[in-house]
mmCIF file of C-alpha atoms in Angstrom:
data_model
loop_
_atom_site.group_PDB
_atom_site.id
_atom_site.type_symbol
_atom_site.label_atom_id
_atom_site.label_comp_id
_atom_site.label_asym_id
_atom_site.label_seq_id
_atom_site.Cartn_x
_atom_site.Cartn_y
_atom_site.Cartn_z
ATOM 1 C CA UNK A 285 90.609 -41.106 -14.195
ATOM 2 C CA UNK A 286 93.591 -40.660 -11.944
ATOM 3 C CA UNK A 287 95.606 -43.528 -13.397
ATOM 4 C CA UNK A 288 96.922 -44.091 -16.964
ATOM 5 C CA UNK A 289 95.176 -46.403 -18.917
ATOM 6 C CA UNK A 290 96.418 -49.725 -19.804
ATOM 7 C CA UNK A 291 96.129 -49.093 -23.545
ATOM 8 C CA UNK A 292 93.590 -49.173 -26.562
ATOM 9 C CA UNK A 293 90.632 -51.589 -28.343
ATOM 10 C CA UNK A 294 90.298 -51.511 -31.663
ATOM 11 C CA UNK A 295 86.768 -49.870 -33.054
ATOM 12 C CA UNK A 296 86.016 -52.958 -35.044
ATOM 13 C CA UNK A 297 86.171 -55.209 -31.825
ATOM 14 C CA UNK A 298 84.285 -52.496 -29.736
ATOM 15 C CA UNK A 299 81.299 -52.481 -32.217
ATOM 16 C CA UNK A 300 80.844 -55.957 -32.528
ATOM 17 C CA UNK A 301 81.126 -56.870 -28.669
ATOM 18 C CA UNK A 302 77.812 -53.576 -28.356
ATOM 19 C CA UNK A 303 76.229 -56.019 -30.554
ATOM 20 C CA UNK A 304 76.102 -58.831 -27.965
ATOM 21 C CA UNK A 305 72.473 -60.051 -26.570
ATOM 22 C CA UNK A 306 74.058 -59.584 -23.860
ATOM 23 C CA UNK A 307 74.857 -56.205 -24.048
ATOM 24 C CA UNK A 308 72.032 -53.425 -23.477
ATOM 25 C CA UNK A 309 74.375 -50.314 -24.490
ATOM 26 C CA UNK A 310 77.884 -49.140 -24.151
ATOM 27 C CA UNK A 311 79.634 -46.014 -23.720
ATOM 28 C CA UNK A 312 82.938 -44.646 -25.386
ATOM 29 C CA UNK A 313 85.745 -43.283 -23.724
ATOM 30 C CA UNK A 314 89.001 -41.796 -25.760
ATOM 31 C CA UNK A 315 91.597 -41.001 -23.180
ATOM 32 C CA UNK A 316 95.128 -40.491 -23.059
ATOM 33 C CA UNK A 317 95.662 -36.468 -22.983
ATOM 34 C CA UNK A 318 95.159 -33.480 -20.655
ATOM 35 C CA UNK A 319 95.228 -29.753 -20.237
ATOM 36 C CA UNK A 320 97.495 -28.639 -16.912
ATOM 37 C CA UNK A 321 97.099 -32.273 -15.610
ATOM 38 C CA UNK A 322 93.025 -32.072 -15.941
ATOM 39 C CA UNK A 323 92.116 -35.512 -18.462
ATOM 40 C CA UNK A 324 90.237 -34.746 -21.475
ATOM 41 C CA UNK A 325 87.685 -37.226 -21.895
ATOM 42 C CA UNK A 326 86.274 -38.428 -25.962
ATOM 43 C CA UNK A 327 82.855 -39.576 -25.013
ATOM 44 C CA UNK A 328 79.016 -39.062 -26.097
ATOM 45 C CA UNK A 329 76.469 -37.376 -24.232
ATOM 46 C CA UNK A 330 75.254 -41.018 -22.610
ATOM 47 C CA UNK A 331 78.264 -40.571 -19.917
ATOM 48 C CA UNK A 332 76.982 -37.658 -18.641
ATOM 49 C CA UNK A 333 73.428 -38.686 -18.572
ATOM 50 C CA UNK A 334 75.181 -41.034 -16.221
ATOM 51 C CA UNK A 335 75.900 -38.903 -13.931
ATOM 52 C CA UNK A 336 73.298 -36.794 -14.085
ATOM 53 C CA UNK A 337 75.075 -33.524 -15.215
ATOM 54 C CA UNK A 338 73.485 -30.871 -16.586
ATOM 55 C CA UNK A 339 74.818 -27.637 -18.207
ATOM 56 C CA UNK A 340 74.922 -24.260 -16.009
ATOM 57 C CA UNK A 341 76.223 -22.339 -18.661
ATOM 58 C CA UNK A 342 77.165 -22.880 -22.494
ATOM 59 C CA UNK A 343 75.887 -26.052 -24.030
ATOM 60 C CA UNK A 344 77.378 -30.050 -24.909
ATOM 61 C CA UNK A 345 79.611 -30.295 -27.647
ATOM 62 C CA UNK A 346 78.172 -30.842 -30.970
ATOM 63 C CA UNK A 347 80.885 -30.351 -33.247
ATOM 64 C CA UNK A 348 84.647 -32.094 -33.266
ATOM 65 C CA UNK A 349 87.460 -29.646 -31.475
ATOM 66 C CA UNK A 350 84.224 -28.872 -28.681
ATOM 67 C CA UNK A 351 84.740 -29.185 -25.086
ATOM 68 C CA UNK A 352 82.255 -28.964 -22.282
ATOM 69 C CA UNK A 353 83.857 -28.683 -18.948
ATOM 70 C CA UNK A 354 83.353 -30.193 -15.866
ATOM 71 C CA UNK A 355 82.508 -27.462 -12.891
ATOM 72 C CA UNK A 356 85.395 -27.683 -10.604
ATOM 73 C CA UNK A 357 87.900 -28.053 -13.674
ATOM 74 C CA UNK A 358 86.158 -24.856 -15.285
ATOM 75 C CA UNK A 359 87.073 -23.206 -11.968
ATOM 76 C CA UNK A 360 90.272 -24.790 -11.180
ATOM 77 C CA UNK A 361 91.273 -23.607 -15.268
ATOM 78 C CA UNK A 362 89.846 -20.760 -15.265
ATOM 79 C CA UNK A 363 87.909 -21.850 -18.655
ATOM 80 C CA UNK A 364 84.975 -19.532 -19.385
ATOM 81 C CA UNK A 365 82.767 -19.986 -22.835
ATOM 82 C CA UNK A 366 84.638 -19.530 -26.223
ATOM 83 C CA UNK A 367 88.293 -20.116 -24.044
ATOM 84 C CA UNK A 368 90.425 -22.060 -26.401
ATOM 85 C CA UNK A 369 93.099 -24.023 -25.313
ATOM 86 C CA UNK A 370 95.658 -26.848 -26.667
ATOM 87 C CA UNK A 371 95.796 -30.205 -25.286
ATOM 88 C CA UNK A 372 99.035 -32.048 -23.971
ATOM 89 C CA UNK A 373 99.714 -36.115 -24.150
ATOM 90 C CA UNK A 374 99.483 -37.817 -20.697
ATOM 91 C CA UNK A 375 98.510 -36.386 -17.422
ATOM 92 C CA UNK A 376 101.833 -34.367 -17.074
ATOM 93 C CA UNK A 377 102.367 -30.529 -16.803
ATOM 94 C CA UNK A 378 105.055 -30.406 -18.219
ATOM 95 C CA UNK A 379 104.237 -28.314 -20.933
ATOM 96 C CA UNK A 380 105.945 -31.311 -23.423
ATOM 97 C CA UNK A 381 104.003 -32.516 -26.448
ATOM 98 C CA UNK A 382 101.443 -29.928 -26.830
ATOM 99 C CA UNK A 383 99.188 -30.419 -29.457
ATOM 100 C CA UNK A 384 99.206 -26.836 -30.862
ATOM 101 C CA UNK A 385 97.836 -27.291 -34.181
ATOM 102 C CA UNK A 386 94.631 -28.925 -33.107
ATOM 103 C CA UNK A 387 93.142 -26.115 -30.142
ATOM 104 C CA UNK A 388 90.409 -27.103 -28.422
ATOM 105 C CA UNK A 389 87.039 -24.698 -27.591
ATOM 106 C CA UNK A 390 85.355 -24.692 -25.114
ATOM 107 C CA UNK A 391 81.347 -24.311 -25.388
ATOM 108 C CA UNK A 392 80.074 -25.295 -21.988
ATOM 109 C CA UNK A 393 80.331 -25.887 -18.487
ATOM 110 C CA UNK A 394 78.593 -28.433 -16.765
ATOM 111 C CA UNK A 395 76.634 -27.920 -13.158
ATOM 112 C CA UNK A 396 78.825 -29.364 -9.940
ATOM 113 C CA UNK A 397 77.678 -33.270 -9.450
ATOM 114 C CA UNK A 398 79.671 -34.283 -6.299
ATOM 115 C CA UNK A 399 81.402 -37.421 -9.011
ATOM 116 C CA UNK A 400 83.794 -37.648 -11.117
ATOM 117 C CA UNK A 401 82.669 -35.516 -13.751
ATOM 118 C CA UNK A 402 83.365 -32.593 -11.924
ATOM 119 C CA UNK A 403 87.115 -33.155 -12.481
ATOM 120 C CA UNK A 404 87.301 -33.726 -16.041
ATOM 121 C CA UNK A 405 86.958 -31.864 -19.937
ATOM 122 C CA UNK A 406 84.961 -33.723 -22.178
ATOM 123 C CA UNK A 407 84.585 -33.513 -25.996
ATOM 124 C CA UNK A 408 83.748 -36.331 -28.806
ATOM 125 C CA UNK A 409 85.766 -39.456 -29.730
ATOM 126 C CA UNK A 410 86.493 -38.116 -33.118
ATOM 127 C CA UNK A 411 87.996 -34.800 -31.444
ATOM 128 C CA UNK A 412 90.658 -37.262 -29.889
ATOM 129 C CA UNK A 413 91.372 -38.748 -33.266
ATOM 130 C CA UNK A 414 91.928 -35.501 -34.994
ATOM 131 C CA UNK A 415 94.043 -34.445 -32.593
ATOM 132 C CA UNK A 416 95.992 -37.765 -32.996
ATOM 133 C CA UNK A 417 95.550 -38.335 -36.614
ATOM 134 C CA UNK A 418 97.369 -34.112 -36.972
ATOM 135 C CA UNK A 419 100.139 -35.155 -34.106
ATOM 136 C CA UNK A 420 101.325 -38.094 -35.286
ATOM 137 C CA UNK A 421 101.474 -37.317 -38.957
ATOM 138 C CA UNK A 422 102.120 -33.912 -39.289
ATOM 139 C CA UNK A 423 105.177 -31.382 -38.985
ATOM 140 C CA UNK A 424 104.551 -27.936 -36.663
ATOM 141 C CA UNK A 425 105.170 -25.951 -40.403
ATOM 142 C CA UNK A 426 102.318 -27.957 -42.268
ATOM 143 C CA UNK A 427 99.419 -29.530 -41.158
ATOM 144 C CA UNK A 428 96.553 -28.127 -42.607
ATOM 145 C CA UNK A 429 96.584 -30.539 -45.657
ATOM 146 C CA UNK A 430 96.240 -33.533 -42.587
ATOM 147 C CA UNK A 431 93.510 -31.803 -41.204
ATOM 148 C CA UNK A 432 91.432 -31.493 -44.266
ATOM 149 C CA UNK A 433 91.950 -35.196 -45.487
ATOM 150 C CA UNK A 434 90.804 -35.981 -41.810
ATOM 151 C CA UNK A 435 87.862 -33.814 -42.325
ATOM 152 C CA UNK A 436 86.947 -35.424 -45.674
ATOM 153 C CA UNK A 437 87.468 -38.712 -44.439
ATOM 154 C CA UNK A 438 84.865 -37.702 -41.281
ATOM 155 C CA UNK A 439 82.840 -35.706 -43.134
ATOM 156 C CA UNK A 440 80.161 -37.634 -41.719
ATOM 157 C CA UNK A 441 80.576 -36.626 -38.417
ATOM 158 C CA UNK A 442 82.648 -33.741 -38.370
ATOM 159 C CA UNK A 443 80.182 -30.928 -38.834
ATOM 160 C CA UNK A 444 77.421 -32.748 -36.756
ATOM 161 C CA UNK A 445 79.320 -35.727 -34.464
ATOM 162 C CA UNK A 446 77.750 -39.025 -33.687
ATOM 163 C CA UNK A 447 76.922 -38.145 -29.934
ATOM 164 C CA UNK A 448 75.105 -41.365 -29.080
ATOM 165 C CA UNK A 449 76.428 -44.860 -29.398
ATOM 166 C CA UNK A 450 80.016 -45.797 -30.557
ATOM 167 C CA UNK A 451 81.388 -43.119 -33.104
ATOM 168 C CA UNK A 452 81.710 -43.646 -36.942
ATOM 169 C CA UNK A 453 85.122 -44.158 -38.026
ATOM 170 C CA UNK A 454 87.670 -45.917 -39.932
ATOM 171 C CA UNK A 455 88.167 -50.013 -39.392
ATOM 172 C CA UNK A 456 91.950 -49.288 -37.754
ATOM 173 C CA UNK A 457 90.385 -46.553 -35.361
ATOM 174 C CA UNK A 458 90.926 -47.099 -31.845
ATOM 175 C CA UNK A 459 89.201 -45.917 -28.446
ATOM 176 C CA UNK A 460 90.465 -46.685 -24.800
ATOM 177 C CA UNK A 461 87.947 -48.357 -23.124
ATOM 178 C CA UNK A 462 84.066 -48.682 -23.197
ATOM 179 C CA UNK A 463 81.472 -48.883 -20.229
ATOM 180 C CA UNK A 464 79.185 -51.600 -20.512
ATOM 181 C CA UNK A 465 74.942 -52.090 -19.360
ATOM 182 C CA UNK A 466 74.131 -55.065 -18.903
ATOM 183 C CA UNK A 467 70.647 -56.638 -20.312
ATOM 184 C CA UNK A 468 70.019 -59.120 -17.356
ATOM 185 C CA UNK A 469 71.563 -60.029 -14.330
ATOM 186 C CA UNK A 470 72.421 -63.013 -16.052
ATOM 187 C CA UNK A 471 75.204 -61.100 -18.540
ATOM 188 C CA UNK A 472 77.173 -60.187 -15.355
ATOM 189 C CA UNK A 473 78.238 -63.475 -14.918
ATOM 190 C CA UNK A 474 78.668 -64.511 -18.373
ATOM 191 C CA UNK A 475 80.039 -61.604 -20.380
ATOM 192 C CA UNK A 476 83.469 -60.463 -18.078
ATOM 193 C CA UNK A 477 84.504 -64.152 -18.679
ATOM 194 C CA UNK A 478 83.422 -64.277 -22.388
ATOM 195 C CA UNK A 479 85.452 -60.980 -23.066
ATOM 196 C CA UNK A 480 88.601 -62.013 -21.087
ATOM 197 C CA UNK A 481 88.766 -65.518 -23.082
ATOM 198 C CA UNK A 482 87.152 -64.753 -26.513
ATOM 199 C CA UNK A 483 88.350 -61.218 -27.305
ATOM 200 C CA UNK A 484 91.793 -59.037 -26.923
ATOM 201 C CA UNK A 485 90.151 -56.768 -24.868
ATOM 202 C CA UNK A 486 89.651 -57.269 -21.015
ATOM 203 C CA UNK A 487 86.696 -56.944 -18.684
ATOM 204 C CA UNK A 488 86.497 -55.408 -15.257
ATOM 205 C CA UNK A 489 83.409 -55.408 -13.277
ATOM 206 C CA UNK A 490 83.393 -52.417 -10.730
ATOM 207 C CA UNK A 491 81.281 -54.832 -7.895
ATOM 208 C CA UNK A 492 83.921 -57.594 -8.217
ATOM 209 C CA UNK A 493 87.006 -55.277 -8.148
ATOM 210 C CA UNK A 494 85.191 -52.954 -5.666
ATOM 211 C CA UNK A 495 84.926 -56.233 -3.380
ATOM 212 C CA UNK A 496 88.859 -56.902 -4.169
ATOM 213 C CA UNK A 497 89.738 -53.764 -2.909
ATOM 214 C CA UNK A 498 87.666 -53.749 0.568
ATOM 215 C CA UNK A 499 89.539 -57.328 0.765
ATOM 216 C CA UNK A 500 92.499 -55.574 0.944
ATOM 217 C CA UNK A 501 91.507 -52.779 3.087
ATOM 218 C CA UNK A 502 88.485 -54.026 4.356
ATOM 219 C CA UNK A 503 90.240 -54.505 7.780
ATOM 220 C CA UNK A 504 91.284 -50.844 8.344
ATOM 221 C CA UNK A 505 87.608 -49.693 7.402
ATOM 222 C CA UNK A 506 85.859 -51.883 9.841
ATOM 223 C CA UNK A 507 88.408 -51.049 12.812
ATOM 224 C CA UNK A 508 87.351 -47.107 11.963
ATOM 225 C CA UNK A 509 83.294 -47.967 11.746
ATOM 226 C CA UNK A 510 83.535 -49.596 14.923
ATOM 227 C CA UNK A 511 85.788 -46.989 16.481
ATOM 228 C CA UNK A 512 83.087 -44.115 14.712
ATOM 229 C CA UNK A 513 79.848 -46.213 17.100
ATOM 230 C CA UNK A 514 81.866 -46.092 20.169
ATOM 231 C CA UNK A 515 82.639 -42.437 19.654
ATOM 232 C CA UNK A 516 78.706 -42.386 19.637
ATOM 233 C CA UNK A 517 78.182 -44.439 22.314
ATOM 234 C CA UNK A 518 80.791 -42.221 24.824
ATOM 235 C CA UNK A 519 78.938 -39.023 23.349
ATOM 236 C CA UNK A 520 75.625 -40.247 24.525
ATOM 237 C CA UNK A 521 77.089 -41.240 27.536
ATOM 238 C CA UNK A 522 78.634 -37.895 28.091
ATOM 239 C CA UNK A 523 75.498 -35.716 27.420
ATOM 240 C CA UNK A 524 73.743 -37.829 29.607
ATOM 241 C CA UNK A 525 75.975 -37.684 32.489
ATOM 242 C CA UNK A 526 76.294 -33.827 32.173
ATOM 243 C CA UNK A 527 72.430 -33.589 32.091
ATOM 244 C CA UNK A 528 72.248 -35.785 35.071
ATOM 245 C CA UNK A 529 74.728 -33.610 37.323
ATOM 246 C CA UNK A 530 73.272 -30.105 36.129
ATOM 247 C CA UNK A 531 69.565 -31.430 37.111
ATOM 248 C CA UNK A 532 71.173 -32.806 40.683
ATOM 249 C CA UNK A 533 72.733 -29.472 40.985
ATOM 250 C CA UNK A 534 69.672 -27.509 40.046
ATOM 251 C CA UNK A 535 66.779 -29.483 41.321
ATOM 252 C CA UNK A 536 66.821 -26.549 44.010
ATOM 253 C CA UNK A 537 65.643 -24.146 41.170
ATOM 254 C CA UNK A 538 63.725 -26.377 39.402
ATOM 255 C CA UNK A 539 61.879 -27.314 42.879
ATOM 256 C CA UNK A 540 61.082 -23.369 42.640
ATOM 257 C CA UNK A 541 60.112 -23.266 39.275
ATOM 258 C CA UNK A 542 57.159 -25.674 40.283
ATOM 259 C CA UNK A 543 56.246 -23.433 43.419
ATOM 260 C CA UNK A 544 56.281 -20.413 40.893
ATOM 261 C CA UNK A 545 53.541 -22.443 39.059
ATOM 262 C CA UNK A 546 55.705 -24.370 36.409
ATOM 263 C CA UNK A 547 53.912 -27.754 35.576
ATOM 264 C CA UNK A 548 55.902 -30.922 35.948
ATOM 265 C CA UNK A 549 55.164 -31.458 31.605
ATOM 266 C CA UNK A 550 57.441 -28.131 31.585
ATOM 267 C CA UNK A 551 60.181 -29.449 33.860
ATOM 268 C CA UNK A 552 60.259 -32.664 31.530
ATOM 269 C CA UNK A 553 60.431 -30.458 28.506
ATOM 270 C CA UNK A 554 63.088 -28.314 29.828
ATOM 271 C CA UNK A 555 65.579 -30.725 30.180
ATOM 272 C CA UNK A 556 64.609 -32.307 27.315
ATOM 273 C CA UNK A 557 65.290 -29.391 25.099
ATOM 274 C CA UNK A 558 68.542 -28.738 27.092
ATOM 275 C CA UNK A 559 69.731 -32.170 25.700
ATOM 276 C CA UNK A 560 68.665 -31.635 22.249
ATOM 277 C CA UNK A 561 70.300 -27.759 22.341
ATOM 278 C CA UNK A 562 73.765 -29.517 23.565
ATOM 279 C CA UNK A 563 73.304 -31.901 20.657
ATOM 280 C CA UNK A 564 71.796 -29.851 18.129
ATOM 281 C CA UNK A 565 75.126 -27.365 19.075
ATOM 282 C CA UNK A 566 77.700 -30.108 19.474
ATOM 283 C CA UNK A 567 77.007 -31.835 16.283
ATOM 284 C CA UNK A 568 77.353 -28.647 14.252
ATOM 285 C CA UNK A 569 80.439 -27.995 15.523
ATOM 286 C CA UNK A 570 81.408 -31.878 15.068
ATOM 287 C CA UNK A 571 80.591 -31.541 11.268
ATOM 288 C CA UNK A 572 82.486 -28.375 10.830
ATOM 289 C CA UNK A 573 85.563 -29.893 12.329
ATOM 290 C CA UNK A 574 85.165 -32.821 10.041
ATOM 291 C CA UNK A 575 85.134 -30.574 6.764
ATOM 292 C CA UNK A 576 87.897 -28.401 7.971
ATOM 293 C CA UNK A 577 90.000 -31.706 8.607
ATOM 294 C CA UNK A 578 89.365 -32.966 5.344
ATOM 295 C CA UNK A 579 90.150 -29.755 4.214
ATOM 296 C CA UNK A 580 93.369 -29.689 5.403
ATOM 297 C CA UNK A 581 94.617 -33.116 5.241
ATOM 298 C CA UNK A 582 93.793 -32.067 1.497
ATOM 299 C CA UNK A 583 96.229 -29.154 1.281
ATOM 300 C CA UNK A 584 98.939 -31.888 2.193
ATOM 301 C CA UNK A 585 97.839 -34.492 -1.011
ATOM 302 C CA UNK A 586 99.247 -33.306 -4.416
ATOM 303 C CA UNK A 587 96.767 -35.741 -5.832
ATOM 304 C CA UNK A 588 94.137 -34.018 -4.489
ATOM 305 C CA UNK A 589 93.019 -31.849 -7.078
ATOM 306 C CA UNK A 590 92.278 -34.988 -9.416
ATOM 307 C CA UNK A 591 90.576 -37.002 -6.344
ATOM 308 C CA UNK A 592 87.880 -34.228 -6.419
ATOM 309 C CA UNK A 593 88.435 -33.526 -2.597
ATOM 310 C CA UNK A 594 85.421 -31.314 -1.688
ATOM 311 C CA UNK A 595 85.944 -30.456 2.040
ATOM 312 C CA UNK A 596 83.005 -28.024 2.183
ATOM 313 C CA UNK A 597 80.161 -29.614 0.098
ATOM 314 C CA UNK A 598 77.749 -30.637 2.579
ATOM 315 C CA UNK A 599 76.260 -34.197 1.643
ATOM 316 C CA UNK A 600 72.662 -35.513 1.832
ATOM 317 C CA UNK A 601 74.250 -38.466 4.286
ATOM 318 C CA UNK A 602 75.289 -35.430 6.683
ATOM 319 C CA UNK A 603 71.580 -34.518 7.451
ATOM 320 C CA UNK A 604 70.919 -37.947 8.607
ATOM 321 C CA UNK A 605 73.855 -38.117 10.466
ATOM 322 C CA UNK A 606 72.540 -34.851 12.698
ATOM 323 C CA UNK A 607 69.113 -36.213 12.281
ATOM 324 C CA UNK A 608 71.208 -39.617 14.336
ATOM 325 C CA UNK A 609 72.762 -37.293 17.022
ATOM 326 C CA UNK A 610 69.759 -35.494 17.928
ATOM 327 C CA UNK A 611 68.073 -39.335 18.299
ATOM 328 C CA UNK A 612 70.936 -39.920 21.165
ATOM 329 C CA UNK A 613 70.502 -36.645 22.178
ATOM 330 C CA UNK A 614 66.717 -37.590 22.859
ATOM 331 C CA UNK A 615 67.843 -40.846 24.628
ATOM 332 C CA UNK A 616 70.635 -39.239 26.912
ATOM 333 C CA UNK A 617 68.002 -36.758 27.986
ATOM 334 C CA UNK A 618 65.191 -39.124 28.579
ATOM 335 C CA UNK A 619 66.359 -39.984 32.297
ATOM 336 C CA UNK A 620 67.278 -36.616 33.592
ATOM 337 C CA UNK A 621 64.095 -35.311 32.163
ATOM 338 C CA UNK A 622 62.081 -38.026 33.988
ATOM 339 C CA UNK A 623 63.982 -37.044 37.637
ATOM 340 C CA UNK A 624 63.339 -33.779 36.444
ATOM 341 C CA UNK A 625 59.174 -34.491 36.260
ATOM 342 C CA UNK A 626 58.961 -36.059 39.376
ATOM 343 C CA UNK A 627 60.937 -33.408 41.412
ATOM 344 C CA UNK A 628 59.446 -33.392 45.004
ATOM 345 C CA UNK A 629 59.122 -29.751 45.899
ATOM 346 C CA UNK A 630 58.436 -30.248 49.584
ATOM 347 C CA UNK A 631 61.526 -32.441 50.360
ATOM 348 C CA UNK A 632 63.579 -30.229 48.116
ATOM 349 C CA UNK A 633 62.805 -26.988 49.328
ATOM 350 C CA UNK A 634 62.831 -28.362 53.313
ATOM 351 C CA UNK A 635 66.524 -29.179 52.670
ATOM 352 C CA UNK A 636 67.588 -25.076 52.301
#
């Protein structure tokens, strides 16, 4: 949703490839305008099932001219319930080629998903036609007569839209592209190449291009995974080291603490808590250094905005990743804990 798309499908071709066997169910998507350089997205409410979004405030359009916004676009807008607002054509903010006869309102806001959907404004297909079908036929002085015909013609759908399946609409209606399920694992292989050579439209299949892409800059990624395990392997190394001379430096007072009464099963647990405090500590810091980086290199991108950059949303992954360090934190601190439980007090203390 950061690019332009390549162009449009016709409804008629659309509707008959959703009538493949091999096709489970498809999803709509009307693109090609924007408000302030946010994309305004004709769909049905199967794209946000998707994603899992659910409303925090408002409600899913129901009714052509209806947005519901996505959570960080709501914020980045400023769009609160009943906000109206006209749409532009492109992704430009330019303030060019506003569709001012054909305002858009806006009747929900969705709950933050961490995707895609967080960035964007969505309403119906048939919203995006109306606003078309005004633009491109009407003058600024007179539309109204446009918009009525359009609402007879729709009369169908205007009032309540179609918000599941492909939208009702006139044979020379068009739509940008459509998502496709597959039924088996069998249609992934045969349908891209039955679109590409028996249709106008053309197929991309996120896995394949996905794999294209790490092709590319596959190289890059592995050189930074491998650098990311030695990092891991040097922090290990360095807790364990810094355990190791702070016990050889302190067996003196450990040596008391087991004249004072302090069972070796303390000692052991001691320094084993020392390792995982140093861990528990470091990693923290490590992960807050990481958001503010990300942060920051995102106050540099003018792209970043539409990206979705998020530098203080704490993933799921992140837990496991402290869950990790704590594990080498464990195995750093396993030797100096050991040295620690079999501290000699007699040969120890003899020494001072």
């Amino acid at each position: 949703h950061i690019d332009y798309p390549t162009g449009n499908i016709s409804l008629t071709e659309a509707k008959n490839l959703s009538r493949n066997r091999l096709v489970r169910n498809t999803i709509p998507m009307a693109l090609g305008d924007s408000y302030q350089g946010t994309r305004i997205v004709g769909t049905n409410y199967e794209y946000l099932d998707l994603y899992r979004a659910e409303i925090t405030e408002g409600k899913r359009w129901d009714k052509v001219m209806e947005v519901t916004a996505g959570a960080l676009a709501a914020k980045k807008l400023g769009l609160k319930i009943d906000n109206t607002f006209s749409s532009s054509h492109g992704l430009a903010d330019d303030g060019i080629n506003v569709h001012d006869e054909t305002p858009f309102r806006v009747v929900g806001i969705l709950a933050p998903t961490g995707s895609v959907v967080d960035n964007l404004l969505f309403t119906s297909v048939e919203s995006i036609w109306q606003v078309h079908a005004s633009h491109g036929d009407a003058t600024p002085n007179d539309s109204s007569h446009l918009e009525n015909s359009y609402e007879e013609t729709h009369a169908q759908t205007y009032d309540s839209i179609a918000t599941t399946g492909l939208p009702v609409g006139d044979a020379d209606e068009e739509i940008t592209s459509l998502i496709v399920q597959y039924r088996s694992p069998m249609a992934a292989v045969q349908l891209p190449r039955y679109i590409n050579q028996r249709t106008n439209m053309q197929a991309a299949s996120p896995p394949f291009e996905t794999a294209r892409l790490f092709s590319l800059v596959g190289v890059g990624i592995d050189l930074l995974q491998a650098f990311a395990y030695v990092i891991i392997i040097i922090a290990g190394l360095s807790i364990f080291i810094a355990l190791y001379n702070a016990l050889k430096e302190r067996k003196y007072d450990l040596a008391v603490m087991r004249s004072l009464g302090a069972s070796k099963a303390k000692l052991f647990a001691h320094v084993m808590l020392e390792g995982l405090i140093i861990t528990f500590l470091g990693s923290l810091l490590g992960l807050f250094l990481g958001h503010l980086t990300v942060g920051m290199l995102g106050e540099f991108f003018t792209s970043a905005d539409q990206i979705g950059f998020a530098p203080f949303r704490v993933l799921t992954e992140e837990y496991l990743v402290l869950i990790g360090s704590l594990a080498v934190g464990v195995i750093a601190a396993t030797i100096p804990a050991i040295n620690a439980y079999r501290t000699n007090i007699s040969s120890i203390l003899s020494q001072r």
